[in-house]
Coordinates of C-alpha atoms in Angstrom, one line a residue:
M1 CA 22.9 -66.2 -35.1
L2 CA 20.0 -63.8 -34.9
F3 CA 19.9 -60.8 -37.3
P4 CA 20.2 -57.5 -35.5
V5 CA 16.9 -55.6 -35.2
E6 CA 16.9 -52.2 -36.8
P7 CA 15.7 -49.4 -34.4
L8 CA 12.3 -47.9 -35.2
P9 CA 12.5 -44.4 -36.7
K10 CA 11.9 -41.6 -34.3
L11 CA 8.5 -40.0 -34.7
V12 CA 8.4 -36.2 -35.0
G13 CA 5.7 -33.5 -35.5
I14 CA 2.1 -34.7 -36.0
A15 CA 3.2 -38.3 -36.1
R16 CA 4.6 -38.1 -32.6
L17 CA 1.4 -36.3 -31.4
A18 CA -0.8 -38.9 -33.0
A19 CA 1.2 -41.8 -31.4
S20 CA 0.7 -40.2 -28.0
G21 CA -3.1 -39.9 -28.3
E22 CA -5.4 -41.8 -26.0
L23 CA -7.8 -44.4 -27.5
L24 CA -11.2 -42.8 -26.9
E25 CA -13.5 -45.5 -28.3
A26 CA -13.5 -48.4 -30.8
K27 CA -16.2 -49.8 -32.9
R28 CA -16.1 -53.0 -35.0
V29 CA -14.0 -51.3 -37.7
V30 CA -13.3 -47.8 -36.6
E31 CA -11.1 -46.5 -33.8
Y32 CA -11.4 -43.0 -32.3
I33 CA -8.2 -41.5 -30.9
D34 CA -7.5 -38.3 -29.0
L35 CA -5.2 -35.9 -30.9
P36 CA -3.3 -33.1 -29.1
T37 CA -3.6 -30.0 -31.3
R38 CA -1.6 -26.8 -31.4
R39 CA -4.1 -24.9 -33.5
F40 CA -7.4 -25.4 -35.3
L41 CA -7.1 -22.7 -38.0
N42 CA -4.9 -23.4 -40.9
R43 CA -3.9 -20.9 -43.6
T44 CA -4.5 -21.9 -47.3
T45 CA -2.7 -21.2 -50.5
P46 CA -3.7 -18.0 -52.4
R47 CA -5.5 -19.9 -55.1
M48 CA -8.2 -21.1 -52.7
P49 CA -11.5 -19.1 -52.4
F50 CA -11.1 -19.0 -48.6
R51 CA -8.1 -18.0 -46.5
W52 CA -8.5 -20.4 -43.5
T53 CA -9.6 -23.9 -43.0
I54 CA -10.9 -25.8 -39.9
N55 CA -11.1 -29.6 -39.8
P56 CA -12.2 -30.8 -36.3
Y57 CA -11.3 -34.4 -37.1
R58 CA -8.3 -36.1 -38.8
G59 CA -9.5 -39.0 -41.0
C60 CA -13.0 -39.5 -42.2
E61 CA -15.2 -42.5 -41.6
F62 CA -17.3 -42.0 -44.8
G63 CA -14.5 -43.7 -46.8
C64 CA -15.1 -42.0 -50.1
K65 CA -13.0 -43.8 -52.7
Y66 CA -11.9 -40.6 -54.4
C67 CA -10.9 -38.7 -51.3
Y68 CA -7.8 -36.6 -51.8
A69 CA -7.2 -36.0 -48.1
R70 CA -5.9 -39.5 -47.4
Y71 CA -2.4 -38.1 -47.6
T72 CA -2.8 -36.4 -44.2
H73 CA -2.5 -39.8 -42.5
E74 CA 0.8 -40.3 -44.2
F75 CA 2.1 -37.4 -42.1
M76 CA 1.3 -39.6 -39.1
E77 CA 3.2 -42.6 -40.5
L78 CA -0.1 -44.3 -41.3
T79 CA -1.4 -45.8 -44.6
P80 CA -4.0 -44.1 -46.8
E81 CA -6.4 -47.1 -46.0
A82 CA -6.2 -46.1 -42.3
F83 CA -7.8 -42.7 -43.1
E84 CA -11.3 -44.1 -42.8
D85 CA -10.7 -46.5 -39.9
R86 CA -8.5 -44.4 -37.5
I87 CA -10.3 -41.2 -36.7
Y88 CA -8.5 -38.6 -34.6
A89 CA -10.6 -36.2 -32.6
K90 CA -8.6 -33.0 -32.0
Q91 CA -8.4 -31.6 -28.5
F92 CA -10.5 -28.5 -28.4
S93 CA -10.3 -25.5 -26.0
A94 CA -12.8 -22.7 -26.6
P95 CA -10.5 -20.0 -25.0
C96 CA -7.5 -21.1 -27.2
F97 CA -9.7 -21.1 -30.3
R98 CA -11.0 -17.6 -29.5
A99 CA -7.4 -16.4 -29.2
E100 CA -6.7 -17.9 -32.6
L101 CA -9.7 -16.1 -34.1
R102 CA -8.5 -12.8 -32.7
R103 CA -5.5 -13.1 -35.0
V104 CA -7.7 -13.5 -38.1
P105 CA -9.2 -10.5 -39.8
P106 CA -13.0 -10.7 -39.8
R107 CA -13.3 -10.5 -43.6
D108 CA -11.0 -13.5 -44.1
A109 CA -13.2 -16.4 -45.3
I110 CA -13.0 -19.5 -43.1
A111 CA -14.1 -22.9 -44.4
I112 CA -15.0 -25.8 -42.1
G113 CA -14.7 -29.4 -43.5
T114 CA -12.3 -29.0 -46.4
A115 CA -10.4 -32.3 -45.8
T116 CA -12.6 -34.3 -43.5
D117 CA -16.4 -34.2 -42.9
P118 CA -17.2 -32.1 -39.8
Y119 CA -20.4 -34.1 -39.3
Q120 CA -19.1 -37.6 -39.8
P121 CA -20.2 -40.2 -37.2
A122 CA -17.4 -39.0 -34.8
E123 CA -19.3 -35.8 -34.3
R124 CA -22.2 -37.6 -32.6
R125 CA -19.7 -38.8 -29.9
F126 CA -17.4 -35.8 -29.5
G127 CA -19.3 -32.7 -30.7
L128 CA -16.2 -30.8 -31.8
T129 CA -18.0 -29.1 -34.7
R130 CA -20.7 -27.8 -32.4
E131 CA -18.2 -26.5 -29.9
I132 CA -16.5 -24.5 -32.7
L133 CA -19.9 -23.2 -34.0
L134 CA -20.7 -22.1 -30.4
V135 CA -17.7 -19.8 -30.5
F136 CA -18.7 -18.4 -33.9
A137 CA -22.1 -17.6 -32.5
G138 CA -20.4 -15.0 -30.3
E139 CA -18.6 -13.5 -33.3
K140 CA -19.6 -10.6 -35.7
G141 CA -18.7 -10.0 -39.3
R142 CA -17.2 -13.4 -40.1
Y143 CA -17.4 -15.2 -43.4
L144 CA -18.0 -18.9 -42.7
S145 CA -18.7 -21.9 -44.8
I146 CA -19.4 -25.6 -44.0
T147 CA -19.0 -28.5 -46.4
T148 CA -20.6 -31.9 -45.5
K149 CA -22.4 -35.0 -46.8
S150 CA -24.1 -35.6 -43.5
D151 CA -27.7 -35.1 -42.3
L152 CA -26.3 -34.5 -38.8
V153 CA -25.8 -30.8 -39.7
L154 CA -29.6 -30.4 -39.2
R155 CA -28.9 -30.8 -35.5
D156 CA -27.3 -27.4 -35.5
V157 CA -29.9 -25.5 -37.5
E158 CA -30.8 -23.1 -34.7
L159 CA -27.2 -22.5 -33.9
L160 CA -26.5 -21.7 -37.6
R161 CA -29.4 -19.3 -37.6
E162 CA -27.9 -17.5 -34.7
I163 CA -24.5 -17.4 -36.4
A164 CA -26.1 -16.0 -39.5
R165 CA -27.6 -13.1 -37.6
G166 CA -24.1 -11.6 -37.1
N167 CA -22.0 -13.3 -39.8
R168 CA -22.2 -14.5 -43.4
V169 CA -22.5 -18.3 -43.4
H170 CA -23.5 -20.8 -46.0
V171 CA -23.5 -24.6 -46.2
N172 CA -22.3 -26.8 -49.1
I173 CA -23.9 -30.2 -49.3
T174 CA -21.9 -32.7 -51.4
I175 CA -24.0 -34.8 -53.8
T176 CA -22.0 -36.4 -56.5
T177 CA -24.9 -38.5 -58.0
L178 CA -28.5 -39.4 -57.3
D179 CA -27.8 -42.9 -58.4
E180 CA -27.9 -44.6 -55.0
P181 CA -26.1 -47.9 -55.9
L182 CA -23.3 -45.8 -57.5
A183 CA -23.2 -43.5 -54.5
R184 CA -22.9 -46.5 -52.2
L185 CA -19.9 -47.7 -54.1
L186 CA -18.2 -44.4 -54.3
E187 CA -19.1 -43.2 -50.7
P188 CA -19.7 -46.4 -48.8
R189 CA -20.4 -45.0 -45.3
A190 CA -21.9 -41.7 -46.2
P191 CA -25.7 -40.9 -46.0
R192 CA -27.5 -41.7 -49.2
P193 CA -28.3 -38.9 -51.7
T194 CA -32.0 -38.6 -50.8
L195 CA -31.0 -37.8 -47.1
R196 CA -28.6 -35.1 -48.3
L197 CA -31.4 -33.5 -50.4
D198 CA -33.5 -33.5 -47.2
V199 CA -30.7 -31.6 -45.6
V200 CA -30.8 -29.0 -48.4
R201 CA -34.6 -28.6 -47.8
G202 CA -34.2 -28.3 -44.0
L203 CA -31.5 -25.7 -44.2
S204 CA -33.3 -23.7 -46.9
A205 CA -36.5 -23.8 -44.9
A206 CA -34.6 -22.4 -41.9
G207 CA -33.3 -19.5 -44.0
I208 CA -29.7 -20.8 -44.2
E209 CA -27.9 -20.2 -47.5
V210 CA -27.3 -23.6 -49.0
G211 CA -25.8 -25.0 -52.2
V212 CA -24.8 -28.4 -53.6
F213 CA -21.4 -29.6 -54.6
P214 CA -21.4 -32.4 -57.2
N215 CA -17.7 -32.5 -56.5
P216 CA -15.6 -34.2 -57.5
I217 CA -17.0 -34.7 -61.0
M218 CA -15.5 -38.1 -62.0
P219 CA -14.7 -38.9 -65.6
F220 CA -17.1 -41.5 -67.1
L221 CA -18.8 -42.1 -63.7
T222 CA -20.6 -38.9 -62.7
D223 CA -19.6 -36.4 -65.5
S224 CA -22.5 -37.0 -67.9
E225 CA -24.9 -34.2 -68.6
D226 CA -27.7 -36.4 -67.5
N227 CA -26.1 -37.0 -64.1
L228 CA -25.2 -33.3 -63.5
D229 CA -28.6 -32.2 -64.7
A230 CA -30.4 -34.5 -62.3
V231 CA -28.3 -33.3 -59.4
A232 CA -28.9 -29.7 -60.3
A233 CA -32.6 -30.1 -60.8
A234 CA -33.0 -31.9 -57.4
A235 CA -30.8 -29.2 -55.7
K236 CA -33.0 -26.4 -57.1
E237 CA -36.2 -28.2 -56.1
A238 CA -34.9 -28.6 -52.6
G239 CA -34.0 -24.9 -52.2
A240 CA -30.4 -24.7 -53.1
T241 CA -29.3 -21.3 -54.6
F242 CA -25.9 -22.4 -56.1
I243 CA -24.1 -25.4 -57.4
G244 CA -20.4 -26.2 -57.6
G245 CA -18.5 -28.1 -60.3
G246 CA -15.0 -29.2 -59.4
T247 CA -13.4 -32.1 -61.2
L248 CA -11.6 -35.1 -59.7
F249 CA -7.9 -34.8 -58.9
L250 CA -5.8 -37.8 -57.9
K251 CA -2.9 -37.3 -55.6
P252 CA -0.7 -40.4 -55.3
C253 CA -2.4 -41.6 -52.1
A254 CA -5.9 -41.1 -53.7
R255 CA -4.8 -42.8 -56.9
D256 CA -3.6 -45.9 -54.9
I257 CA -7.1 -46.3 -53.6
F258 CA -9.2 -45.1 -56.6
L259 CA -7.6 -47.0 -59.5
P260 CA -7.9 -50.4 -57.8
F261 CA -11.5 -49.5 -57.1
L262 CA -12.0 -48.8 -60.8
E263 CA -10.3 -52.0 -61.7
Q264 CA -12.8 -53.9 -59.6
H265 CA -16.0 -52.1 -60.5
F266 CA -15.4 -50.2 -63.7
P267 CA -12.5 -51.8 -65.5
A268 CA -13.5 -50.3 -68.9
A269 CA -12.7 -46.9 -67.6
I270 CA -9.1 -47.7 -66.6
P271 CA -7.5 -46.9 -70.0
R272 CA -9.2 -43.5 -70.2
Y273 CA -8.1 -42.7 -66.6
H274 CA -4.5 -43.4 -67.5
E275 CA -4.8 -41.1 -70.5
L276 CA -6.2 -38.3 -68.3
F277 CA -4.1 -38.7 -65.2
D278 CA -0.8 -40.4 -65.9
G279 CA 1.9 -37.9 -65.0
R280 CA -0.5 -35.4 -63.4
A281 CA -2.9 -35.1 -60.5
F282 CA -5.2 -32.4 -62.0
L283 CA -7.3 -32.6 -65.1
R284 CA -6.2 -30.2 -67.9
G285 CA -6.9 -29.5 -71.5
A286 CA -10.0 -30.3 -73.7
Y287 CA -11.7 -32.6 -71.2
A288 CA -11.5 -30.1 -68.3
E289 CA -12.9 -27.3 -70.6
E290 CA -15.7 -29.6 -71.7
I291 CA -16.8 -30.2 -68.1
K292 CA -16.6 -26.4 -67.4
H293 CA -19.0 -25.7 -70.3
R294 CA -21.3 -28.6 -69.2
V295 CA -21.6 -27.3 -65.7
R296 CA -22.3 -23.8 -66.8
A297 CA -25.0 -25.0 -69.1
V298 CA -26.6 -27.0 -66.3
R299 CA -26.5 -24.1 -63.9
A300 CA -28.1 -21.7 -66.4
R301 CA -30.8 -24.3 -67.2
H302 CA -31.9 -24.5 -63.6
G303 CA -31.3 -20.9 -62.6
L304 CA -28.6 -21.7 -60.1
R305 CA -25.6 -19.5 -59.2
D306 CA -21.9 -20.6 -59.1
S307 CA -21.5 -19.1 -55.6
P308 CA -23.6 -18.1 -52.5
I309 CA -25.7 -15.0 -52.5
E310 CA -24.1 -12.2 -50.6
Y311 CA -26.3 -10.9 -47.8
A312 CA -26.1 -8.4 -45.0
P313 CA -26.5 -10.0 -41.5
E314 CA -28.9 -8.5 -39.0
F315 CA -26.1 -7.6 -36.7
D316 CA -22.7 -7.0 -38.4
E317 CA -19.5 -5.2 -37.4
P318 CA -18.7 -2.2 -39.6
D319 CA -15.9 -2.7 -42.1
P320 CA -12.8 -1.3 -40.4
Q321 CA -11.5 0.0 -43.8
G322 CA -8.2 1.8 -43.4
S323 CA -7.7 0.7 -39.9
L324 CA -4.8 -1.5 -38.7
F325 CA -5.6 -5.0 -37.5
V326 CA -3.6 -5.5 -34.4
L327 CA -2.2 -9.0 -33.9

């Protein structure tokens, strides 16, 4: 007698949309899939330094072992491992995006690339980030930031300069370490650190406000003063004006990838990671305070800020103080 087959669970929400997407292209390892999208702008929690986020792609091909955003694939009934191999390109409509923007007050900060890199290899094929930036080029008075590890951002230098004439825009380049073998282990498909420093130079030379994120600062891997000092010194030399300093946090999905990675490559660190992260995702206490002081000392040593320089665009909308924003 055959055992009865259990019916598959009914997919809902983003999982249903993802399952209905058309396969756009496939490489040896990575698949690119079309993703129907209701909206591009997503509101953040009050603790974040920006009010809205935009992530043109779901999943990220760079495959960083520490990536916290792998949980987003779980919403689509996919494994955290699939995050770097199944990349979803969101369907974009410029008129619909402009309509979304009209509902966002100009002074609300908007961050592009908070969960997935907006200039990952998929961008060469689909150009979603550029389409979004073309819309911002027609805006005035916006506060915009971009975070990336990719040298592809230099493709859009002239477009960024145009955006900066009417809006406040800055770019964050993530460089966790200058140790290239370590970077290759941690961020296996991302551009090497020297290429990212070239991006800082290129953006700075073009007059684009640019800083470096050594985030996440990883205990016993990239948290030494020597490592942070080397990143800061190189950032300053390349033209960066500010440097970040956020520490690693391990959601369960990231933990499931990162701890086996440590077991394989850095087994001596495992007991300390259990001490720091068992029962929590975020670093707290004496270690976290020590890293804050270390980052502040490195910033001061190299004359770097902790945030971008505020500037007045050439063409800017007057602040509608006291006026009602009509939705």
